[in-house]
CSV table of C-alpha atoms and ligand atoms in Angstrom, one decimal:
chain,number,residue,atom,x,y,z
A,1,MET,CA,-15.8,14.0,15.4
A,2,PRO,CA,-16.5,15.9,12.3
A,3,TYR,CA,-14.0,18.6,11.2
A,4,PRO,CA,-14.5,21.5,8.8
A,5,TYR,CA,-13.5,21.2,5.2
A,6,VAL,CA,-9.9,22.4,5.3
A,7,LEU,CA,-8.6,24.3,2.3
A,8,LEU,CA,-4.9,25.3,2.3
A,9,SER,CA,-4.1,28.3,0.2
A,10,ALA,CA,-0.7,29.8,-0.7
A,11,ALA,CA,1.2,31.7,-3.3
A,12,VAL,CA,4.6,30.2,-4.0
A,13,SER,CA,7.7,31.1,-6.0
A,14,LEU,CA,9.0,28.7,-8.7
A,15,ASP,CA,11.7,27.6,-6.2
A,16,GLY,CA,9.1,26.8,-3.5
A,17,TYR,CA,9.3,29.9,-1.2
A,18,LEU,CA,6.5,31.8,0.5
A,19,ASP,CA,8.4,35.0,0.9
A,20,ASP,CA,11.9,36.5,0.9
A,21,THR,CA,13.8,37.7,4.0
A,22,GLY,CA,13.3,41.4,3.4
A,23,PRO,CA,11.2,43.5,5.8
A,24,GLU,CA,8.4,44.0,3.3
A,25,ARG,CA,6.1,41.1,2.4
A,26,LEU,CA,7.1,39.8,-1.1
A,27,LEU,CA,4.2,40.1,-3.5
A,28,LEU,CA,4.1,36.8,-5.3
A,29,SER,CA,0.8,36.9,-7.2
A,30,GLY,CA,-0.9,39.8,-9.0
A,31,PRO,CA,-4.3,41.6,-8.8
A,32,ALA,CA,-6.2,38.9,-10.6
A,33,ASP,CA,-5.1,36.3,-8.1
A,34,PHE,CA,-5.8,38.6,-5.1
A,35,ASP,CA,-9.3,38.9,-6.4
A,36,ARG,CA,-9.6,35.1,-6.7
A,37,VAL,CA,-8.4,34.8,-3.1
A,38,ASP,CA,-10.9,37.4,-2.1
A,39,ASP,CA,-13.6,35.2,-3.7
A,40,VAL,CA,-12.4,32.1,-1.9
A,41,ARG,CA,-12.4,34.1,1.4
A,42,ALA,CA,-16.0,35.1,0.8
A,43,SER,CA,-16.9,31.4,0.4
A,44,VAL,CA,-15.6,30.3,3.8
A,45,ASP,CA,-16.7,30.4,7.4
A,46,ALA,CA,-13.2,31.0,8.8
A,47,ILE,CA,-9.7,32.0,7.8
A,48,LEU,CA,-6.7,30.7,9.8
A,49,VAL,CA,-3.1,31.9,9.8
A,50,GLY,CA,-0.2,30.9,12.1
A,51,ALA,CA,1.2,33.5,14.5
A,52,GLY,CA,4.3,33.7,12.4
A,53,THR,CA,2.3,35.2,9.5
A,54,ILE,CA,0.7,37.8,11.8
A,55,ARG,CA,4.2,38.7,13.1
A,56,ALA,CA,5.8,38.8,9.6
A,57,ASP,CA,3.0,40.3,7.4
A,58,ASN,CA,0.5,42.0,9.8
A,59,PRO,CA,-2.3,40.8,7.5
A,60,ARG,CA,-6.0,42.0,7.8
A,61,LEU,CA,-7.5,38.9,6.2
A,62,LEU,CA,-10.7,40.6,5.1
A,63,VAL,CA,-13.2,40.0,2.3
A,64,ASN,CA,-12.4,43.2,0.4
A,65,SER,CA,-15.2,43.3,-2.2
A,66,PRO,CA,-18.3,45.1,-0.9
A,67,GLU,CA,-20.5,43.0,-3.3
A,68,ARG,CA,-19.1,39.7,-1.8
A,69,ARG,CA,-19.7,41.0,1.7
A,70,ALA,CA,-23.2,42.0,0.8
A,71,ALA,CA,-23.9,38.6,-0.7
A,72,ARG,CA,-22.7,37.0,2.6
A,73,THR,CA,-25.0,39.1,4.7
A,74,ALA,CA,-27.9,38.5,2.3
A,75,ALA,CA,-27.4,34.8,2.8
A,76,GLY,CA,-27.6,35.2,6.5
A,77,ARG,CA,-23.9,34.8,7.1
A,78,PRO,CA,-21.6,37.2,9.0
A,79,GLU,CA,-20.1,39.9,6.8
A,80,TYR,CA,-16.6,38.7,7.4
A,81,PRO,CA,-15.3,35.1,8.0
A,82,LEU,CA,-14.2,34.3,11.6
A,83,LYS,CA,-10.4,35.0,11.9
A,84,VAL,CA,-8.4,32.3,13.6
A,85,THR,CA,-4.8,32.0,14.6
A,86,VAL,CA,-2.6,29.6,16.6
A,87,SER,CA,0.3,30.5,18.9
A,88,ALA,CA,2.0,28.4,21.5
A,89,THR,CA,3.9,31.3,23.0
A,90,GLY,CA,1.1,33.9,22.9
A,91,ASP,CA,3.8,36.3,21.5
A,92,LEU,CA,1.4,38.5,19.4
A,93,ASN,CA,1.3,42.2,19.1
A,94,PRO,CA,-2.0,43.6,20.5
A,95,GLY,CA,-1.8,46.3,17.9
A,96,ALA,CA,-1.7,43.9,14.9
A,97,GLN,CA,-4.3,44.6,12.3
A,98,PHE,CA,-5.6,41.0,12.7
A,99,TRP,CA,-7.3,42.0,16.0
A,100,HIS,CA,-8.8,45.4,14.8
A,101,THR,CA,-10.4,44.7,11.4
A,102,GLY,CA,-13.1,42.4,10.2
A,103,GLY,CA,-15.5,40.3,12.4
A,104,GLN,CA,-14.9,37.8,15.2
A,105,LYS,CA,-11.5,36.4,16.1
A,106,VAL,CA,-10.3,33.4,18.0
A,107,VAL,CA,-6.8,32.4,19.1
A,108,TYR,CA,-5.9,28.8,20.1
A,109,THR,CA,-3.0,28.7,22.4
A,110,THR,CA,-1.4,27.0,25.5
A,111,PRO,CA,-2.1,27.9,29.1
A,112,GLU,CA,1.1,30.0,29.2
A,113,GLY,CA,0.2,31.6,25.9
A,114,ALA,CA,-3.3,32.4,27.2
A,115,ASP,CA,-1.8,34.2,30.2
A,116,ARG,CA,0.4,36.3,28.0
A,117,LEU,CA,-2.4,37.1,25.5
A,118,ARG,CA,-4.7,38.1,28.4
A,119,ALA,CA,-2.0,40.3,30.0
A,120,ALA,CA,-1.5,42.0,26.6
A,121,GLY,CA,-5.2,42.8,26.5
A,122,ILE,CA,-6.0,40.6,23.5
A,123,ALA,CA,-8.9,38.9,25.2
A,124,ALA,CA,-10.8,42.2,24.7
A,125,ASP,CA,-10.7,41.6,20.9
A,126,ALA,CA,-10.7,37.9,20.5
A,127,ASP,CA,-11.7,34.6,22.1
A,128,VAL,CA,-8.6,33.2,23.8
A,129,VAL,CA,-8.8,29.4,23.9
A,130,ALA,CA,-6.2,27.4,25.9
A,131,LEU,CA,-6.1,23.9,24.5
A,132,GLY,CA,-3.3,22.3,26.5
A,133,ALA,CA,0.5,22.3,26.6
A,134,SER,CA,0.9,20.9,23.1
A,135,LEU,CA,-1.5,22.3,20.7
A,136,ASP,CA,-3.4,19.5,18.9
A,137,TRP,CA,-4.8,20.4,15.4
A,138,ARG,CA,-7.6,17.9,15.8
A,139,ALA,CA,-8.8,19.8,18.9
A,140,VAL,CA,-8.6,23.1,17.0
A,141,LEU,CA,-10.6,21.7,14.1
A,142,GLU,CA,-13.2,20.1,16.5
A,143,ASP,CA,-13.6,23.4,18.4
A,144,LEU,CA,-14.1,25.3,15.2
A,145,HIS,CA,-16.6,22.8,13.9
A,146,ASP,CA,-18.6,22.1,17.1
A,147,VAL,CA,-18.4,25.3,19.0
A,148,ARG,CA,-18.2,27.9,16.3
A,149,GLY,CA,-20.1,26.2,13.5
A,150,VAL,CA,-17.3,26.4,11.0
A,151,ARG,CA,-17.9,24.1,8.0
A,152,ARG,CA,-15.4,25.5,5.6
A,153,LEU,CA,-12.0,26.7,6.7
A,154,MET,CA,-9.4,28.5,4.6
A,155,VAL,CA,-5.8,28.3,5.8
A,156,GLU,CA,-3.6,31.0,4.5
A,157,GLY,CA,-0.2,29.9,5.9
A,158,GLY,CA,2.5,30.2,6.7
A,159,GLY,CA,4.6,27.2,5.9
A,160,THR,CA,4.7,25.8,9.4
A,161,VAL,CA,1.0,25.5,9.6
A,162,HIS,CA,0.5,24.2,6.0
A,163,THR,CA,3.2,21.6,6.6
A,164,GLN,CA,1.6,20.3,9.9
A,165,LEU,CA,-1.9,20.1,8.4
A,166,LEU,CA,-0.7,18.1,5.3
A,167,GLN,CA,1.6,15.9,7.3
A,168,GLN,CA,-1.2,15.0,9.7
A,169,GLY,CA,-3.6,14.2,6.9
A,170,LEU,CA,-6.0,17.0,7.9
A,171,ALA,CA,-6.1,19.0,4.6
A,172,ASP,CA,-9.0,18.4,2.2
A,173,GLU,CA,-7.7,20.6,-0.6
A,174,VAL,CA,-4.5,22.5,-1.5
A,175,GLN,CA,-4.7,25.6,-3.7
A,176,LEU,CA,-1.3,26.9,-4.9
A,177,ALA,CA,-0.7,30.0,-7.0
A,178,LEU,CA,2.6,29.4,-8.7
A,179,ALA,CA,4.3,32.7,-9.3
A,180,PRO,CA,6.8,33.2,-12.1
A,181,LEU,CA,9.7,34.3,-10.1
A,182,PHE,CA,12.6,33.0,-8.0
A,183,VAL,CA,13.5,33.9,-4.4
A,184,GLY,CA,16.8,32.1,-4.3
A,185,ASP,CA,17.5,32.8,-0.6
A,186,PRO,CA,17.9,29.6,1.5
A,187,ASP,CA,16.9,31.5,4.6
A,188,ALA,CA,13.5,32.5,3.2
A,189,PRO,CA,10.4,30.6,4.5
A,190,ARG,CA,9.6,27.5,2.4
A,191,LEU,CA,6.0,26.5,1.7
A,192,PHE,CA,6.4,22.9,2.8
A,193,GLY,CA,9.1,21.7,5.3
A,194,PRO,CA,10.7,18.3,5.8
A,195,GLY,CA,8.9,15.4,7.5
A,196,ALA,CA,6.5,12.5,6.7
A,197,TYR,CA,3.5,13.6,4.7
A,198,GLN,CA,0.2,11.7,5.1
A,199,SER,CA,-1.1,12.8,1.8
A,200,GLY,CA,0.0,10.3,-0.8
A,201,ARG,CA,0.3,11.3,-4.4
A,202,LEU,CA,-2.0,14.3,-4.6
A,203,ARG,CA,-4.8,14.3,-7.1
A,204,LEU,CA,-4.7,17.3,-9.4
A,205,VAL,CA,-8.3,18.6,-9.6
A,206,GLU,CA,-7.8,21.8,-11.5
A,207,THR,CA,-5.3,24.1,-13.2
A,208,ARG,CA,-6.2,27.7,-14.1
A,209,GLN,CA,-4.2,30.6,-15.5
A,210,VAL,CA,-4.9,33.7,-13.3
A,211,GLY,CA,-2.9,36.6,-14.8
A,212,ASP,CA,0.7,35.4,-14.9
A,213,VAL,CA,0.3,32.9,-12.1
A,214,VAL,CA,-1.0,29.3,-12.4
A,215,LEU,CA,-3.6,28.2,-9.9
A,216,MET,CA,-3.2,24.5,-9.1
A,217,ARG,CA,-5.8,22.7,-6.9
A,218,TYR,CA,-5.0,19.3,-5.4
A,219,GLU,CA,-6.6,16.8,-3.1
A,220,PRO,CA,-4.7,14.4,-0.9
A,221,THR,CA,-5.3,10.7,-1.6
A,222,ALA,CA,-3.6,8.7,1.1
A,223,PRO,CA,-5.9,6.9,3.6
A,224,GLY,CA,-5.5,7.8,7.3
A,225,THR,CA,-3.8,5.5,9.8
A,226,GLY,CA,-5.3,3.5,12.6
A,227,ALA,CA,-8.5,4.9,14.2
A,228,VAL,CA,-7.8,8.4,12.9
A,229,ALA,CA,-9.6,9.5,9.7
A,230,SER,CA,-7.9,11.7,7.2
A,231,ALA,CA,-9.3,14.1,4.6
A,232,ALA,CA,-8.7,11.4,2.0
A,233,ASP,CA,-10.8,9.0,4.0
A,234,ARG,CA,-13.7,11.3,3.6
A,235,HIS,CA,-13.2,11.5,-0.1
A,236,TRP,CA,-13.0,7.7,-0.5
A,237,LEU,CA,-16.0,7.0,1.7
A,238,SER,CA,-18.0,9.6,-0.1
A,239,LEU,CA,-17.1,7.7,-3.4
A,240,ALA,CA,-18.3,4.4,-1.8
A,241,CYS,CA,-21.6,6.1,-1.0
A,242,ASP,CA,-21.9,7.3,-4.6
A,243,LEU,CA,-21.2,3.7,-5.8
A,244,ALA,CA,-24.1,2.5,-3.7
A,245,ARG,CA,-26.4,4.5,-5.9
A,246,GLN,CA,-25.3,2.5,-8.9
A,247,CYS,CA,-26.7,-0.8,-7.5
A,248,PRO,CA,-29.6,-2.5,-9.3
A,249,PRO,CA,-32.7,-1.9,-7.1
A,250,SER,CA,-33.6,-4.7,-4.7
A,251,SER,CA,-36.4,-5.2,-2.1
A,252,SER,CA,-34.4,-7.9,-0.3
A,253,ALA,CA,-30.9,-6.6,0.0
A,254,PHE,CA,-29.0,-3.4,0.7
A,255,SER,CA,-27.4,-1.2,-1.9
A,256,VAL,CA,-23.8,-0.8,-0.9
A,257,GLY,CA,-20.6,0.6,-2.5
A,258,ALA,CA,-17.0,-0.2,-1.7
A,259,VAL,CA,-13.5,1.0,-2.7
A,260,VAL,CA,-10.1,-0.6,-1.8
A,261,VAL,CA,-7.3,2.0,-1.6
A,262,ALA,CA,-3.5,1.3,-1.1
A,263,ALA,CA,-1.5,3.2,1.6
A,264,ASP,CA,0.0,5.5,-1.1
A,265,GLY,CA,-3.5,6.6,-2.2
A,266,ALA,CA,-3.8,4.4,-5.3
A,267,GLU,CA,-7.2,2.9,-5.9
A,268,LEU,CA,-6.9,-0.9,-6.1
A,269,ALA,CA,-10.6,-1.7,-7.0
A,270,ARG,CA,-14.1,-0.7,-6.5
A,271,GLY,CA,-17.4,-2.5,-6.4
A,272,HIS,CA,-21.1,-2.3,-5.6
A,273,SER,CA,-23.9,-4.7,-4.7
A,274,ARG,CA,-25.4,-6.9,-7.5
A,275,GLU,CA,-22.9,-5.6,-10.1
A,276,SER,CA,-22.2,-7.5,-13.4
A,277,ASP,CA,-25.6,-9.2,-13.3
A,278,ASP,CA,-24.7,-11.2,-10.1
A,279,PRO,CA,-27.9,-10.9,-8.1
A,280,VAL,CA,-26.2,-11.7,-4.8
A,281,VAL,CA,-22.7,-10.2,-4.9
A,282,HIS,CA,-21.8,-7.7,-2.2
A,283,ALA,CA,-19.8,-4.5,-2.7
A,284,GLU,CA,-16.7,-5.5,-0.7
A,285,GLU,CA,-16.7,-9.0,-2.2
A,286,ALA,CA,-17.0,-7.5,-5.8
A,287,ALA,CA,-14.1,-5.1,-5.1
A,288,LEU,CA,-11.8,-7.6,-3.5
A,289,ALA,CA,-12.4,-10.2,-6.3
A,290,LYS,CA,-10.8,-7.7,-8.7
A,291,ILE,CA,-7.5,-7.7,-6.7
A,292,ASP,CA,-4.8,-10.4,-7.0
A,293,PRO,CA,-4.8,-12.0,-3.5
A,294,ALA,CA,-1.0,-11.9,-3.6
A,295,ASP,CA,-0.9,-8.2,-4.2
A,296,PRO,CA,1.6,-6.9,-1.6
A,297,ARG,CA,-0.4,-3.7,-1.2
A,298,LEU,CA,-3.3,-5.4,0.5
A,299,PRO,CA,-2.0,-5.5,4.1
A,300,GLY,CA,-1.5,-1.7,3.9
A,301,ALA,CA,-4.8,-1.1,2.2
A,302,THR,CA,-8.0,0.4,3.5
A,303,VAL,CA,-11.5,-0.9,2.6
A,304,TYR,CA,-14.1,1.8,2.3
A,305,SER,CA,-17.7,0.5,2.5
A,306,SER,CA,-20.9,2.6,2.7
A,307,LEU,CA,-22.4,-0.1,5.0
A,308,GLU,CA,-20.4,-2.0,7.6
A,309,PRO,CA,-19.1,-5.4,6.2
A,310,CYS,CA,-21.5,-8.3,6.8
A,311,THR,CA,-20.8,-11.2,9.2
A,312,HIS,CA,-23.6,-13.7,8.2
A,313,ARG,CA,-24.5,-14.7,4.7
A,314,ALA,CA,-26.8,-17.4,3.3
A,315,SER,CA,-25.8,-16.8,-0.4
A,316,ARG,CA,-22.1,-17.3,0.0
A,317,PRO,CA,-19.8,-19.4,2.2
A,318,ARG,CA,-17.8,-16.4,3.5
A,319,PRO,CA,-19.3,-13.1,4.6
A,320,CYS,CA,-17.5,-9.8,3.7
A,321,ALA,CA,-15.8,-9.4,7.2
A,322,ARG,CA,-14.2,-12.8,6.6
A,323,LEU,CA,-13.2,-11.9,3.0
A,324,ILE,CA,-11.5,-8.7,4.4
A,325,LEU,CA,-9.6,-10.6,7.0
A,326,ASP,CA,-8.6,-13.3,4.6
A,327,ALA,CA,-7.3,-10.7,2.1
A,328,GLY,CA,-5.0,-9.4,4.9
A,329,VAL,CA,-6.6,-5.9,5.0
A,330,ARG,CA,-6.0,-4.2,8.4
A,331,ARG,CA,-8.2,-1.1,8.1
A,332,VAL,CA,-11.9,-0.5,7.3
A,333,VAL,CA,-13.8,2.8,7.0
A,334,THR,CA,-17.5,2.8,6.9
A,335,ALA,CA,-20.5,5.1,7.2
A,336,TRP,CA,-23.4,3.1,8.4
A,337,ARG,CA,-23.9,0.4,11.1
A,338,GLU,CA,-26.2,-2.3,9.7
A,339,PRO,CA,-29.8,-2.0,11.0
A,340,ASP,CA,-31.9,-5.1,11.9
A,341,THR,CA,-33.7,-5.2,8.5
A,342,PHE,CA,-32.5,-8.6,7.3
A,343,VAL,CA,-30.5,-10.0,10.2
A,344,THR,CA,-30.6,-9.0,13.9
A,345,GLY,CA,-27.5,-8.1,15.8
A,346,ALA,CA,-25.2,-7.7,12.7
A,347,ASP,CA,-21.8,-6.5,14.0
A,348,GLY,CA,-19.2,-6.3,11.3
A,349,VAL,CA,-17.4,-3.5,13.1
A,350,GLY,CA,-17.1,-5.7,16.3
A,351,ALA,CA,-16.1,-8.8,14.4
A,352,LEU,CA,-13.3,-7.0,12.5
A,353,SER,CA,-12.1,-5.0,15.6
A,354,ALA,CA,-11.9,-8.3,17.5
A,355,LYS,CA,-9.4,-9.5,14.9
A,356,GLY,CA,-7.3,-6.4,15.3
A,357,VAL,CA,-8.6,-4.5,12.2
A,358,ASP,CA,-8.8,-0.7,12.7
A,359,VAL,CA,-12.4,0.2,12.0
A,360,VAL,CA,-13.4,3.8,11.6
A,361,VAL,CA,-17.1,4.8,11.4
A,362,LEU,CA,-17.8,8.2,10.0
A,363,PRO,CA,-21.5,8.9,10.9
A,364,GLU,CA,-21.5,12.1,8.9
A,365,TYR,CA,-21.8,9.9,5.8
A,366,GLU,CA,-24.6,7.8,7.1
A,367,GLU,CA,-27.2,9.8,5.3
A,368,ALA,CA,-25.5,9.4,2.0
A,369,ALA,CA,-25.1,5.6,2.7
A,370,THR,CA,-28.7,5.1,3.6
A,371,ALA,CA,-30.1,7.2,0.7
A,372,PRO,CA,-30.4,4.4,-1.9
A,373,ASN,CA,-31.9,2.1,0.9
A,374,ARG,CA,-34.7,4.3,2.1
A,375,HIS,CA,-37.4,1.9,0.8
A,376,LEU,CA,-35.9,-0.9,3.1
A,377,LEU,CA,-36.0,1.2,6.3
A,378,THR,CA,-39.6,2.0,6.9
B,401,NAP,N1,3.0,33.4,0.1
B,401,NAP,C1,1.9,33.1,0.9
B,401,NAP,O1,0.8,32.8,0.4
B,401,NAP,C2,2.1,33.3,2.3
B,401,NAP,C3,1.0,33.1,3.2
B,401,NAP,C4,1.2,33.2,4.5
B,401,NAP,C5,2.5,33.4,5.1
B,401,NAP,N2,3.5,33.6,4.2
B,401,NAP,C6,4.8,33.8,4.7
B,401,NAP,O2,5.2,32.8,5.6
B,401,NAP,C7,6.0,33.3,6.6
B,401,NAP,C8,5.5,32.8,8.0
B,401,NAP,O3,5.5,31.4,8.0
B,401,NAP,P1,5.9,30.6,9.3
B,401,NAP,O4,6.0,29.2,8.9
B,401,NAP,O5,7.1,31.3,9.9
B,401,NAP,O6,4.7,30.9,10.3
B,401,NAP,P2,3.2,30.4,10.4
B,401,NAP,O7,3.0,29.0,9.9
B,401,NAP,O8,2.3,31.5,10.0
B,401,NAP,O9,3.1,30.4,12.0
B,401,NAP,C9,4.0,29.6,12.8
B,401,NAP,C10,3.6,29.8,14.2
B,401,NAP,O10,2.3,29.4,14.5
B,401,NAP,C11,2.2,28.9,15.7
B,401,NAP,N3,2.0,27.4,15.6
B,401,NAP,C12,2.0,26.7,14.5
B,401,NAP,N4,1.7,25.4,14.7
B,401,NAP,C13,1.5,25.4,16.0
B,401,NAP,C14,1.1,24.3,16.9
B,401,NAP,N5,0.9,23.1,16.5
B,401,NAP,N6,0.9,24.6,18.2
B,401,NAP,C15,1.1,25.9,18.6
B,401,NAP,N7,1.4,26.9,17.8
B,401,NAP,C16,1.6,26.6,16.6
B,401,NAP,C17,3.5,29.1,16.4
B,401,NAP,O11,3.4,30.4,17.0
B,401,NAP,P3,4.3,30.8,18.3
B,401,NAP,O12,5.7,31.0,17.8
B,401,NAP,O13,3.6,32.2,18.6
B,401,NAP,O14,4.1,29.8,19.3
B,401,NAP,C18,4.5,29.1,15.2
B,401,NAP,O15,5.7,29.8,15.4
B,401,NAP,C19,6.1,34.8,6.5
B,401,NAP,O16,7.3,35.1,5.8
B,401,NAP,C20,4.9,35.1,5.6
B,401,NAP,O17,5.2,36.2,4.7
B,401,NAP,C21,3.3,33.6,2.9
B,402,ZN,ZN1,-21.2,-8.5,2.6
């Protein structure tokens, strides 16, 4: 179930607020940053805000630059990104600018919310999609991806929506514009609320001065839990696929990359096939060999491997699935099920699952995982 790339974007005061409590929207960033946001909007397929932001700010959520809109249409894309909102209650003003500017719109809601929105006439301006009594973000992202072709989604708040997406491990990137002012009102909306965040220690990928605000771009690092993949899972699996490209070429074995990541998002080790002049070492084996077997982080760790771990090996006493079990690791994320090239009926996924390991296969990375192995697959 592939999701769009989810980019959270917000401007925030030095004391962590998104707005004050006055009737007018508080302007946190300046013209240079609004132009930067316009550029990000022009790059995405859809922009999402929560119903609270529509009620509080009455935003239009447009690409304002005619040049950027022209570039979109020249590239065969709609002039404006799809506008998306979520509302459980359906309590939205049919006169809001959201419905009457820009291109297509969709609102995800509950059955009761859908009745209310239809009664208000909003179905004339937007697709009203009822997703069930409790609105599930994964269902929203799946619908955006599969039904509406959204590959890149920008989320522009508010705090309730940002908090849920980060806490559920669904954000791929966070872009914060830190504004040099204080709000100081405890009743003002905060950017991030209380709760358990499935994001780990975020990785800082960029800082940039934009006028008098500082743009900070972060990526989550913490693996997902159980059978559910997080944005960080995609990052680490993509890294494993990159590592597979570093393997010395071989006509008799696959090129595979692997990374072992702790629950808090810390990388414990990485490896690739045939590394360090060992002609038979496997990626998972090479990575695990770099970790102290007594490391207390292993039971909470995730092994990312571009190819599913092996279950039969002539060159070593223990195959990689066994090494993973013996290391106490309980979660594996992989991109590619082993074809019958060297052994028939390889089933590392089945062997690990049978021992209670959570195994997640992300087929959207299969192409990257197979790329360095094309010569073996004819
Ligand atoms: N500084 C910035 O960059 C920035 C950006 C955006 C917003 N803001 C500020 O943020 C404030 C609004 O933030 P907010 O947290 O109140 O609102 P919000 O996050 O925009 O929207 C919250 C609403 O979205 C709906 N919603 C959220 N999650 C849902 C779920 N899982 N299922 C169903 N519905 C869900 C609910 O709508 P219903 O109540 O209709 O059910 C909920 O009340 C405003 O003051 C605005 O100015 C600032
Ligand atoms: Zn192996």
